[in-house]
Amino acid sequence: MSELIFAYQDSGEEMTLNMGPQHPSTHGVIRFIIKTDGEIMHEAVPDVGYLHRAIEGIAEKCSYEGFMPYTDRVDYVCAMTANHAWAAAVEKLADAKVPERGEYLRVISDELNRISSHTVALGAMAMDIGATTPFMYILREREYVNDLLEMLCGARLTYNYHRVGGVGWDMPTGWRDKVLSWLDHFEPIIDEFDRLICRNELFIKRLANLAAVPAAEAISFGLVGPNLRASGVDFDCRRDVPYSVYPKLQFNVPVGRGEMGAVGDSWDRYYVRLEEWKESVKILRQALDQIQATEPDFYTRPKKLKPKGDAMARVESARGDMSVYVVGEGTTNPYRAHFRTGSFNAMKLIQAKSRGLMVADLVALIASLDIVAPEIDR
Amino acid sequence: MGWLAILIPLVVFVVLGFVATLLFGWLIPALGGDLHSWYAALLKAAFILLGFVMPLAGVLTWMERRQSAMMQDRLGPNRANVGPVRAFGLMHFVADALKMLFKEDFVPANANKLLFALGPVMAIAPVLITFAVVPWGSGVCAGHLTDRLTDGQLAQCLDTGGGRFQVVHLEIGLLFYFAIASLAVYGATLAGWASYNKWSLLGGLRASSQMMSYEVTMGLAILGAFLVYGSLEPATIVQAQGDSILHWGVVTQPLGFVLFFTAAIAETKRTPFDIPEGESEVIGYFVEYSGMRFGMFYLAEFMEVIFTSAIVATVFFGGWQIPGLHADGFVAGQMPHWLVCTLQFVAWAVKVFVLCWFQLMIRWTMPRFRPDQLMRLGWKQLLPASLANILITAGVVLALMPGAK
């Protein structure tokens, strides 16, 4: 990064702009070094690392179970799937069993968290485009999800709910009905939100054809999750790398169709998330139905957690394929842990796509990739 | 409680209108003053600015937040109070003003001190000046407050010795407004440049390009109304819209109204045209300003909203006219002069208030344009449309008015 700054020579044509680390629409402490000619960018170079807290290093100092609260901090907007990824990886490594009810509770909490994560993504995106009202409307729904998750595990943001071998608590009495009644309330809201902003002329103008990523390019950049699917690649870990009880659930995988412009443009990335809400609702209804038939046991604590070898688990987080690779050496602590997250790869894409965009477009592009700063740096 | 939101402004407007009528129709003449003199003009300016515009601008800062809160299912600022009087948190704008006055006045180290200080002044002064041409009532005929005047008598009285409810009666009225309003761009651009900050510079450049582009459309859009009413003098334009609602500018010039209103909102630099501010992109040309200097930009923005409403009401919504209301009431000899004056002021104020409310609605509904889209809209869509509007209007006027040739 320093080379980039010091190699810069004033040609009299370009202006170097420092966007961040403190900028309202970089979604956290991220810095972009932008070379612009007026409004038009020549290049935007992302400078990551301002939020690096060595979470993977901390893993080596913690026990397998003790590391669980730290995984919340990997992606605080969708902490539940990070929990899930870590638990799944360690279970694979230690060959631990999870009761069926525990798996269902994991899926239910994951999907609730996915919905709330997408509310932040879409609301913040509308706000970055300049429309503040959709943000308020949809964050209201996030409050309901937070309430539900608080009833489930006592926390509203960093849940620490999943355990190696299950989940921390069973769902409280009456919780299932509360979730179901909230889903009835939320489903019409999806359409309301669609009408409120997605079909707005100005909104489409800002996003259609902006930074379109063709399927091949998306794969080569290693995009995952909704960003990848928006480019028309039909891949979802929940379906294609089956884990937990997802094989027992019926759901579609929405992909970008280029409705408003090229396939894989920012509008597609936006709309895929909106469609994922509908799928999450579908999954939640089935899971809440099927969980009634399970045994009451939801957590089997592994007797001795000193595994040897390595394992990798892939989980579909709200920002896509979150993979955890963990190496054990037969001690209580992992020898090495690694989180592969979606936002980090998306950052590289920004640099490639930034040439010729306007400064205002960069904000929309960052928002459309749904970047969460701690997920980049970990 | 919703009816209070309608009742309170209405009561305030009635009181204001009555005060203006008494002040210019009785007090000044009774003290031996001349209503055509410079001090009468100064008093009129003081009345309209300090009595109506400034308080309304202050209230709008609160109203915008409260209205957006209502739209967004929030409560908004509702806590500020004076002792037990809370009044829906209306005192927030006083609290805001106090905060800004006592806040540190920060000047960046490398800023151009003179221009940095000049920026807010250049932003707020033109808006204040433009209010000089806005008519807020037909005018009051001194010494005849309780009489029942006919339209002819009133017109004669206003020409000879009466006080028009307008600071200056300029024949070039609307041109004066364009001339002064175009100075406001210097405020934004100077502020952006003098702050010595690349972001504010971008904001200032955006502001200058946007405001210059949209001034063209604004001027051309109002030319249609000029052709229809045959005058650039706002009071004369209002006079011509009196008889029925069909004579209002919005009926005779619907396209002109849409074009002018759009361009005028762009001039106020508010969403969807808030790219000079663009709080999620360039943060704005006033990013380095704090305290009351920022407060002046803030106030200027809301006064521009009021002014936009005032000029739109004047040209397109019949200004102070109530359809069918003559100088002596709806039927001859029905109302005394003072009541008509008060009613006309209330009609004007209500129109301005409703248009302000409408602008706030737009502000919180729309996303923001991208700079190039904004330019494209301005030059490739609004400008040709306003030219077409002039041509069509001119053709219709030529065909309908034999004397126009």
JSON list of C-alpha atoms in Angstrom, two decimals, chain A residues 230-346:
[
{"chain": "A", "resi": 230, "resn": "ALA", "atom": "CA", "xyz": [-26.47, -12.58, -8.95]},
{"chain": "A", "resi": 231, "resn": "SER", "atom": "CA", "xyz": [-24.02, -13.27, -11.79]},
{"chain": "A", "resi": 232, "resn": "GLY", "atom": "CA", "xyz": [-26.16, -16.21, -12.81]},
{"chain": "A", "resi": 233, "resn": "VAL", "atom": "CA", "xyz": [-24.08, -18.98, -11.21]},
{"chain": "A", "resi": 234, "resn": "ASP", "atom": "CA", "xyz": [-26.49, -21.40, -9.62]},
{"chain": "A", "resi": 235, "resn": "PHE", "atom": "CA", "xyz": [-24.48, -22.41, -6.58]},
{"chain": "A", "resi": 236, "resn": "ASP", "atom": "CA", "xyz": [-25.54, -22.52, -2.98]},
{"chain": "A", "resi": 237, "resn": "CYS", "atom": "CA", "xyz": [-23.68, -24.40, -0.26]},
{"chain": "A", "resi": 238, "resn": "ARG", "atom": "CA", "xyz": [-26.95, -25.25, 1.41]},
{"chain": "A", "resi": 239, "resn": "ARG", "atom": "CA", "xyz": [-27.98, -27.26, -1.63]},
{"chain": "A", "resi": 240, "resn": "ASP", "atom": "CA", "xyz": [-24.74, -28.18, -3.41]},
{"chain": "A", "resi": 241, "resn": "VAL", "atom": "CA", "xyz": [-22.51, -28.92, -0.41]},
{"chain": "A", "resi": 242, "resn": "PRO", "atom": "CA", "xyz": [-25.26, -30.27, 1.82]},
{"chain": "A", "resi": 243, "resn": "TYR", "atom": "CA", "xyz": [-24.77, -29.84, 5.53]},
{"chain": "A", "resi": 244, "resn": "SER", "atom": "CA", "xyz": [-26.93, -29.95, 8.63]},
{"chain": "A", "resi": 245, "resn": "VAL", "atom": "CA", "xyz": [-30.59, -30.70, 7.81]},
{"chain": "A", "resi": 246, "resn": "TYR", "atom": "CA", "xyz": [-30.76, -28.65, 4.64]},
{"chain": "A", "resi": 247, "resn": "PRO", "atom": "CA", "xyz": [-31.19, -31.76, 2.43]},
{"chain": "A", "resi": 248, "resn": "LYS", "atom": "CA", "xyz": [-34.52, -32.36, 4.18]},
{"chain": "A", "resi": 249, "resn": "LEU", "atom": "CA", "xyz": [-35.81, -28.89, 3.30]},
{"chain": "A", "resi": 250, "resn": "GLN", "atom": "CA", "xyz": [-37.25, -27.72, 0.03]},
{"chain": "A", "resi": 251, "resn": "PHE", "atom": "CA", "xyz": [-36.13, -24.34, -1.28]},
{"chain": "A", "resi": 252, "resn": "ASN", "atom": "CA", "xyz": [-35.11, -22.62, -4.49]},
{"chain": "A", "resi": 253, "resn": "VAL", "atom": "CA", "xyz": [-31.83, -20.87, -5.16]},
{"chain": "A", "resi": 254, "resn": "PRO", "atom": "CA", "xyz": [-32.54, -17.46, -6.66]},
{"chain": "A", "resi": 255, "resn": "VAL", "atom": "CA", "xyz": [-30.09, -16.33, -9.33]},
{"chain": "A", "resi": 256, "resn": "GLY", "atom": "CA", "xyz": [-29.63, -13.04, -11.13]},
{"chain": "A", "resi": 257, "resn": "ARG", "atom": "CA", "xyz": [-31.62, -12.77, -14.33]},
{"chain": "A", "resi": 258, "resn": "GLY", "atom": "CA", "xyz": [-30.52, -9.39, -15.58]},
{"chain": "A", "resi": 259, "resn": "GLU", "atom": "CA", "xyz": [-34.04, -8.07, -15.23]},
{"chain": "A", "resi": 260, "resn": "MET", "atom": "CA", "xyz": [-33.06, -4.41, -15.39]},
{"chain": "A", "resi": 261, "resn": "GLY", "atom": "CA", "xyz": [-29.77, -4.59, -17.25]},
{"chain": "A", "resi": 262, "resn": "ALA", "atom": "CA", "xyz": [-26.85, -6.95, -17.66]},
{"chain": "A", "resi": 263, "resn": "VAL", "atom": "CA", "xyz": [-26.75, -10.14, -15.63]},
{"chain": "A", "resi": 264, "resn": "GLY", "atom": "CA", "xyz": [-24.73, -9.63, -12.49]},
{"chain": "A", "resi": 265, "resn": "ASP", "atom": "CA", "xyz": [-25.16, -5.88, -12.21]},
{"chain": "A", "resi": 266, "resn": "SER", "atom": "CA", "xyz": [-25.68, -4.15, -8.91]},
{"chain": "A", "resi": 267, "resn": "TRP", "atom": "CA", "xyz": [-29.45, -4.32, -9.22]},
{"chain": "A", "resi": 268, "resn": "ASP", "atom": "CA", "xyz": [-29.27, -8.09, -9.59]},
{"chain": "A", "resi": 269, "resn": "ARG", "atom": "CA", "xyz": [-27.04, -8.35, -6.54]},
{"chain": "A", "resi": 270, "resn": "TYR", "atom": "CA", "xyz": [-29.65, -6.33, -4.74]},
{"chain": "A", "resi": 271, "resn": "TYR", "atom": "CA", "xyz": [-32.61, -8.29, -5.94]},
{"chain": "A", "resi": 272, "resn": "VAL", "atom": "CA", "xyz": [-31.14, -11.72, -5.31]},
{"chain": "A", "resi": 273, "resn": "ARG", "atom": "CA", "xyz": [-30.99, -10.83, -1.62]},
{"chain": "A", "resi": 274, "resn": "LEU", "atom": "CA", "xyz": [-34.60, -9.80, -1.65]},
{"chain": "A", "resi": 275, "resn": "GLU", "atom": "CA", "xyz": [-35.55, -13.12, -3.20]},
{"chain": "A", "resi": 276, "resn": "GLU", "atom": "CA", "xyz": [-33.47, -14.95, -0.63]},
{"chain": "A", "resi": 277, "resn": "TRP", "atom": "CA", "xyz": [-35.75, -13.54, 2.03]},
{"chain": "A", "resi": 278, "resn": "LYS", "atom": "CA", "xyz": [-38.62, -15.46, 0.49]},
{"chain": "A", "resi": 279, "resn": "GLU", "atom": "CA", "xyz": [-36.57, -18.66, 0.42]},
{"chain": "A", "resi": 280, "resn": "SER", "atom": "CA", "xyz": [-35.49, -18.17, 4.03]},
{"chain": "A", "resi": 281, "resn": "VAL", "atom": "CA", "xyz": [-39.10, -17.78, 5.04]},
{"chain": "A", "resi": 282, "resn": "LYS", "atom": "CA", "xyz": [-39.88, -21.02, 3.21]},
{"chain": "A", "resi": 283, "resn": "ILE", "atom": "CA", "xyz": [-37.02, -22.83, 4.96]},
{"chain": "A", "resi": 284, "resn": "LEU", "atom": "CA", "xyz": [-38.06, -21.48, 8.34]},
{"chain": "A", "resi": 285, "resn": "ARG", "atom": "CA", "xyz": [-41.64, -22.66, 7.93]},
{"chain": "A", "resi": 286, "resn": "GLN", "atom": "CA", "xyz": [-40.51, -26.19, 7.03]},
{"chain": "A", "resi": 287, "resn": "ALA", "atom": "CA", "xyz": [-37.88, -26.37, 9.74]},
{"chain": "A", "resi": 288, "resn": "LEU", "atom": "CA", "xyz": [-40.29, -25.13, 12.39]},
{"chain": "A", "resi": 289, "resn": "ASP", "atom": "CA", "xyz": [-42.74, -27.75, 11.22]},
{"chain": "A", "resi": 290, "resn": "GLN", "atom": "CA", "xyz": [-40.27, -30.62, 11.18]},
{"chain": "A", "resi": 291, "resn": "ILE", "atom": "CA", "xyz": [-38.62, -29.74, 14.50]},
{"chain": "A", "resi": 292, "resn": "GLN", "atom": "CA", "xyz": [-41.77, -30.80, 16.34]},
{"chain": "A", "resi": 293, "resn": "ALA", "atom": "CA", "xyz": [-41.13, -34.42, 15.43]},
{"chain": "A", "resi": 294, "resn": "THR", "atom": "CA", "xyz": [-37.59, -34.49, 16.86]},
{"chain": "A", "resi": 295, "resn": "GLU", "atom": "CA", "xyz": [-36.32, -35.86, 20.15]},
{"chain": "A", "resi": 296, "resn": "PRO", "atom": "CA", "xyz": [-35.98, -33.26, 22.94]},
{"chain": "A", "resi": 297, "resn": "ASP", "atom": "CA", "xyz": [-32.19, -33.68, 23.08]},
{"chain": "A", "resi": 298, "resn": "PHE", "atom": "CA", "xyz": [-30.42, -30.74, 21.43]},
{"chain": "A", "resi": 299, "resn": "TYR", "atom": "CA", "xyz": [-26.84, -30.86, 22.69]},
{"chain": "A", "resi": 300, "resn": "THR", "atom": "CA", "xyz": [-24.35, -33.70, 23.11]},
{"chain": "A", "resi": 301, "resn": "ARG", "atom": "CA", "xyz": [-21.18, -32.34, 24.56]},
{"chain": "A", "resi": 302, "resn": "PRO", "atom": "CA", "xyz": [-18.16, -34.20, 23.19]},
{"chain": "A", "resi": 303, "resn": "LYS", "atom": "CA", "xyz": [-16.50, -36.06, 26.10]},
{"chain": "A", "resi": 304, "resn": "LYS", "atom": "CA", "xyz": [-12.92, -35.36, 25.23]},
{"chain": "A", "resi": 305, "resn": "LEU", "atom": "CA", "xyz": [-12.14, -32.66, 22.72]},
{"chain": "A", "resi": 306, "resn": "LYS", "atom": "CA", "xyz": [-8.53, -33.27, 21.74]},
{"chain": "A", "resi": 307, "resn": "PRO", "atom": "CA", "xyz": [-8.80, -34.08, 18.05]},
{"chain": "A", "resi": 308, "resn": "LYS", "atom": "CA", "xyz": [-5.95, -34.71, 15.65]},
{"chain": "A", "resi": 309, "resn": "GLY", "atom": "CA", "xyz": [-5.88, -34.01, 11.94]},
{"chain": "A", "resi": 310, "resn": "ASP", "atom": "CA", "xyz": [-7.59, -31.35, 9.89]},
{"chain": "A", "resi": 311, "resn": "ALA", "atom": "CA", "xyz": [-11.11, -30.62, 8.73]},
{"chain": "A", "resi": 312, "resn": "MET", "atom": "CA", "xyz": [-12.96, -28.10, 6.75]},
{"chain": "A", "resi": 313, "resn": "ALA", "atom": "CA", "xyz": [-16.60, -27.11, 6.90]},
{"chain": "A", "resi": 314, "resn": "ARG", "atom": "CA", "xyz": [-18.49, -24.98, 4.43]},
{"chain": "A", "resi": 315, "resn": "VAL", "atom": "CA", "xyz": [-21.51, -23.03, 5.47]},
{"chain": "A", "resi": 316, "resn": "GLU", "atom": "CA", "xyz": [-23.63, -20.67, 3.46]},
{"chain": "A", "resi": 317, "resn": "SER", "atom": "CA", "xyz": [-23.54, -17.44, 5.41]},
{"chain": "A", "resi": 318, "resn": "ALA", "atom": "CA", "xyz": [-25.45, -14.34, 4.41]},
{"chain": "A", "resi": 319, "resn": "ARG", "atom": "CA", "xyz": [-22.36, -13.20, 2.57]},
{"chain": "A", "resi": 320, "resn": "GLY", "atom": "CA", "xyz": [-21.86, -16.55, 0.95]},
{"chain": "A", "resi": 321, "resn": "ASP", "atom": "CA", "xyz": [-19.63, -19.56, 1.36]},
{"chain": "A", "resi": 322, "resn": "MET", "atom": "CA", "xyz": [-18.00, -19.25, 4.77]},
{"chain": "A", "resi": 323, "resn": "SER", "atom": "CA", "xyz": [-15.43, -22.01, 5.07]},
{"chain": "A", "resi": 324, "resn": "VAL", "atom": "CA", "xyz": [-13.57, -22.84, 8.23]},
{"chain": "A", "resi": 325, "resn": "TYR", "atom": "CA", "xyz": [-10.41, -24.89, 8.08]},
{"chain": "A", "resi": 326, "resn": "VAL", "atom": "CA", "xyz": [-9.17, -26.18, 11.39]},
{"chain": "A", "resi": 327, "resn": "VAL", "atom": "CA", "xyz": [-6.08, -28.23, 12.23]},
{"chain": "A", "resi": 328, "resn": "GLY", "atom": "CA", "xyz": [-5.79, -30.10, 15.51]},
{"chain": "A", "resi": 329, "resn": "GLU", "atom": "CA", "xyz": [-2.67, -31.60, 17.08]},
{"chain": "A", "resi": 330, "resn": "GLY", "atom": "CA", "xyz": [-4.30, -33.67, 19.78]},
{"chain": "A", "resi": 331, "resn": "THR", "atom": "CA", "xyz": [-4.32, -30.84, 22.33]},
{"chain": "A", "resi": 332, "resn": "THR", "atom": "CA", "xyz": [-7.20, -28.81, 23.74]},
{"chain": "A", "resi": 333, "resn": "ASN", "atom": "CA", "xyz": [-6.46, -25.91, 21.42]},
{"chain": "A", "resi": 334, "resn": "PRO", "atom": "CA", "xyz": [-6.57, -25.87, 17.62]},
{"chain": "A", "resi": 335, "resn": "TYR", "atom": "CA", "xyz": [-3.18, -25.70, 15.96]},
{"chain": "A", "resi": 336, "resn": "ARG", "atom": "CA", "xyz": [-4.49, -23.47, 13.22]},
{"chain": "A", "resi": 337, "resn": "ALA", "atom": "CA", "xyz": [-7.83, -22.08, 12.19]},
{"chain": "A", "resi": 338, "resn": "HIS", "atom": "CA", "xyz": [-8.74, -20.23, 9.06]},
{"chain": "A", "resi": 339, "resn": "PHE", "atom": "CA", "xyz": [-11.90, -18.46, 7.99]},
{"chain": "A", "resi": 340, "resn": "ARG", "atom": "CA", "xyz": [-12.55, -18.07, 4.31]},
{"chain": "A", "resi": 341, "resn": "THR", "atom": "CA", "xyz": [-15.06, -15.23, 3.97]},
{"chain": "A", "resi": 342, "resn": "GLY", "atom": "CA", "xyz": [-16.93, -13.70, 1.10]},
{"chain": "A", "resi": 343, "resn": "SER", "atom": "CA", "xyz": [-16.23, -10.01, 1.64]},
{"chain": "A", "resi": 344, "resn": "PHE", "atom": "CA", "xyz": [-12.47, -10.34, 1.29]},
{"chain": "A", "resi": 345, "resn": "ASN", "atom": "CA", "xyz": [-12.72, -11.60, -2.27]},
{"chain": "A", "resi": 346, "resn": "ALA", "atom": "CA", "xyz": [-15.33, -9.02, -3.12]}
]
